[in-house]
Amino acid sequence: MESKRQQKFAGVIQEDLAAILQRESSSYLPNTMVTITKVRVTPDLAIARVFLSFFSNNNNQLALQTIKQHASEIRYKLGSRIKDQVRVIPQLEFFIDDTSEYVDRMDKIFDKISKEERQKEEE
């Protein structure tokens, strides 16, 4: 369970990272839209786990690796934006948010179940 402080700090990071990625991601991920779906911060506010979702991209793993390669540059830009609000700029850890893939998979399973039930009712 995250504290109010963690949630507030995560919101600040999410907002500022979104602005940074909106401007900067086109230089290292052309034709790809990057969204930050969630940010989780450790209790000591030293590590921020950033969950990303990629649109118009065929290879999410490659996109994630590209973002990870630029993590220090992104952290520096984040630091210049939030330096007056925090003492320590958190380390950034990036992950793929696979929630949409999970939802699609579950929808397919439910559709399959409902089709099987309709077939049994018709017999």
Tab-separated table of C-alpha atoms in Angstrom:
chain	number	residue	atom	x	y	z
A	1	MET	CA	0.000	0.000	0.000
A	2	GLU	CA	1.485	3.280	-1.081
A	3	SER	CA	1.406	6.271	1.235
A	4	LYS	CA	-0.098	9.588	0.184
A	5	ARG	CA	3.409	10.982	-0.132
A	6	GLN	CA	4.429	8.207	-2.528
A	7	GLN	CA	1.273	8.640	-4.584
A	8	LYS	CA	1.740	12.398	-4.816
A	9	PHE	CA	5.407	12.039	-5.778
A	10	ALA	CA	4.534	9.368	-8.365
A	11	GLY	CA	1.978	11.741	-9.874
A	12	VAL	CA	4.564	14.509	-10.190
A	13	ILE	CA	7.020	12.137	-11.842
A	14	GLN	CA	4.373	10.755	-14.193
A	15	GLU	CA	3.312	14.235	-15.286
A	16	ASP	CA	6.842	15.490	-15.898
A	17	LEU	CA	8.057	12.288	-17.561
A	18	ALA	CA	5.049	12.355	-19.872
A	19	ALA	CA	5.997	15.862	-20.996
A	20	ILE	CA	9.629	14.831	-21.487
A	21	LEU	CA	8.775	11.696	-23.445
A	22	GLN	CA	6.234	13.533	-25.560
A	23	ARG	CA	8.918	15.927	-26.752
A	24	GLU	CA	11.992	13.693	-26.741
A	25	SER	CA	10.832	10.178	-27.633
A	26	SER	CA	10.355	11.006	-31.306
A	27	SER	CA	14.121	11.437	-31.658
A	28	TYR	CA	14.910	7.869	-30.542
A	29	LEU	CA	11.549	6.187	-31.246
A	30	PRO	CA	10.236	7.648	-34.499
A	31	ASN	CA	6.560	7.055	-35.370
A	32	THR	CA	5.880	5.610	-31.906
A	33	MET	CA	3.650	7.106	-29.265
A	34	VAL	CA	4.810	6.423	-25.709
A	35	THR	CA	2.417	6.749	-22.786
A	36	ILE	CA	3.124	6.343	-19.100
A	37	THR	CA	0.374	4.208	-17.638
A	38	LYS	CA	1.587	4.015	-14.061
A	39	VAL	CA	4.434	5.108	-11.794
A	40	ARG	CA	5.253	3.336	-8.539
A	41	VAL	CA	7.728	4.835	-6.095
A	42	THR	CA	9.593	3.037	-3.302
A	43	PRO	CA	8.935	4.254	0.266
A	44	ASP	CA	12.268	6.095	0.387
A	45	LEU	CA	11.440	7.803	-2.962
A	46	ALA	CA	14.781	6.637	-4.390
A	47	ILE	CA	13.451	4.390	-7.166
A	48	ALA	CA	10.592	5.076	-9.548
A	49	ARG	CA	9.195	2.163	-11.525
A	50	VAL	CA	7.674	3.545	-14.710
A	51	PHE	CA	5.219	1.431	-16.713
A	52	LEU	CA	5.078	2.328	-20.396
A	53	SER	CA	2.705	1.534	-23.194
A	54	PHE	CA	3.769	1.832	-26.838
A	55	PHE	CA	1.420	2.551	-29.734
A	56	SER	CA	2.171	2.250	-33.475
A	57	ASN	CA	5.069	-0.022	-32.655
A	58	ASN	CA	5.637	-3.634	-33.686
A	59	ASN	CA	8.395	-4.529	-31.239
A	60	ASN	CA	7.707	-3.398	-27.670
A	61	GLN	CA	10.841	-5.059	-26.284
A	62	LEU	CA	13.081	-3.131	-28.674
A	63	ALA	CA	11.289	0.114	-27.795
A	64	LEU	CA	11.752	-0.610	-24.081
A	65	GLN	CA	15.469	-1.293	-24.611
A	66	THR	CA	15.783	2.016	-26.467
A	67	ILE	CA	14.114	3.878	-23.588
A	68	LYS	CA	16.388	2.091	-21.091
A	69	GLN	CA	19.461	3.142	-23.093
A	70	HIS	CA	18.356	6.759	-22.763
A	71	ALA	CA	17.362	6.412	-19.072
A	72	SER	CA	20.209	8.571	-17.748
A	73	GLU	CA	19.375	11.341	-20.227
A	74	ILE	CA	15.674	11.127	-19.296
A	75	ARG	CA	16.555	11.178	-15.584
A	76	TYR	CA	18.711	14.274	-16.092
A	77	LYS	CA	15.870	16.095	-17.836
A	78	LEU	CA	13.455	14.983	-15.115
A	79	GLY	CA	15.891	16.288	-12.509
A	80	SER	CA	16.042	19.696	-14.134
A	81	ARG	CA	12.239	19.887	-13.985
A	82	ILE	CA	11.671	18.684	-10.388
A	83	LYS	CA	14.898	19.777	-8.676
A	84	ASP	CA	13.098	22.396	-6.573
A	85	GLN	CA	10.481	19.908	-5.333
A	86	VAL	CA	12.671	16.987	-4.187
A	87	ARG	CA	15.974	16.318	-2.513
A	88	VAL	CA	16.963	13.256	-4.530
A	89	ILE	CA	16.091	12.525	-8.145
A	90	PRO	CA	14.918	8.903	-8.221
A	91	GLN	CA	16.517	6.178	-10.304
A	92	LEU	CA	14.192	5.266	-13.153
A	93	GLU	CA	13.272	1.675	-13.928
A	94	PHE	CA	11.198	1.142	-17.053
A	95	PHE	CA	8.756	-1.714	-17.670
A	96	ILE	CA	6.214	-2.568	-20.339
A	97	ASP	CA	2.624	-2.274	-19.191
A	98	ASP	CA	0.946	-5.322	-20.674
A	99	THR	CA	-2.504	-4.602	-19.273
A	100	SER	CA	-4.054	-4.096	-22.721
A	101	GLU	CA	-2.632	-7.419	-23.944
A	102	TYR	CA	-4.005	-9.121	-20.831
A	103	VAL	CA	-7.455	-7.588	-21.402
A	104	ASP	CA	-7.437	-8.715	-25.050
A	105	ARG	CA	-6.500	-12.255	-24.008
A	106	MET	CA	-9.264	-12.346	-21.385
A	107	ASP	CA	-11.829	-11.033	-23.923
A	108	LYS	CA	-10.914	-13.841	-26.311
A	109	ILE	CA	-11.310	-16.421	-23.550
A	110	PHE	CA	-14.724	-15.039	-22.563
A	111	ASP	CA	-15.847	-14.974	-26.199
A	112	LYS	CA	-14.789	-18.592	-26.601
A	113	ILE	CA	-16.690	-19.602	-23.455
A	114	SER	CA	-19.852	-17.788	-24.563
A	115	LYS	CA	-19.696	-19.439	-28.015
A	116	GLU	CA	-19.368	-22.870	-26.403
A	117	GLU	CA	-22.377	-22.168	-24.161
A	118	ARG	CA	-24.491	-21.068	-27.144
A	119	GLN	CA	-23.542	-24.206	-29.046
A	120	LYS	CA	-24.583	-26.388	-26.094
A	121	GLU	CA	-27.922	-24.568	-25.816
A	122	GLU	CA	-28.631	-25.115	-29.525
A	123	GLU	CA	-28.069	-28.868	-29.266
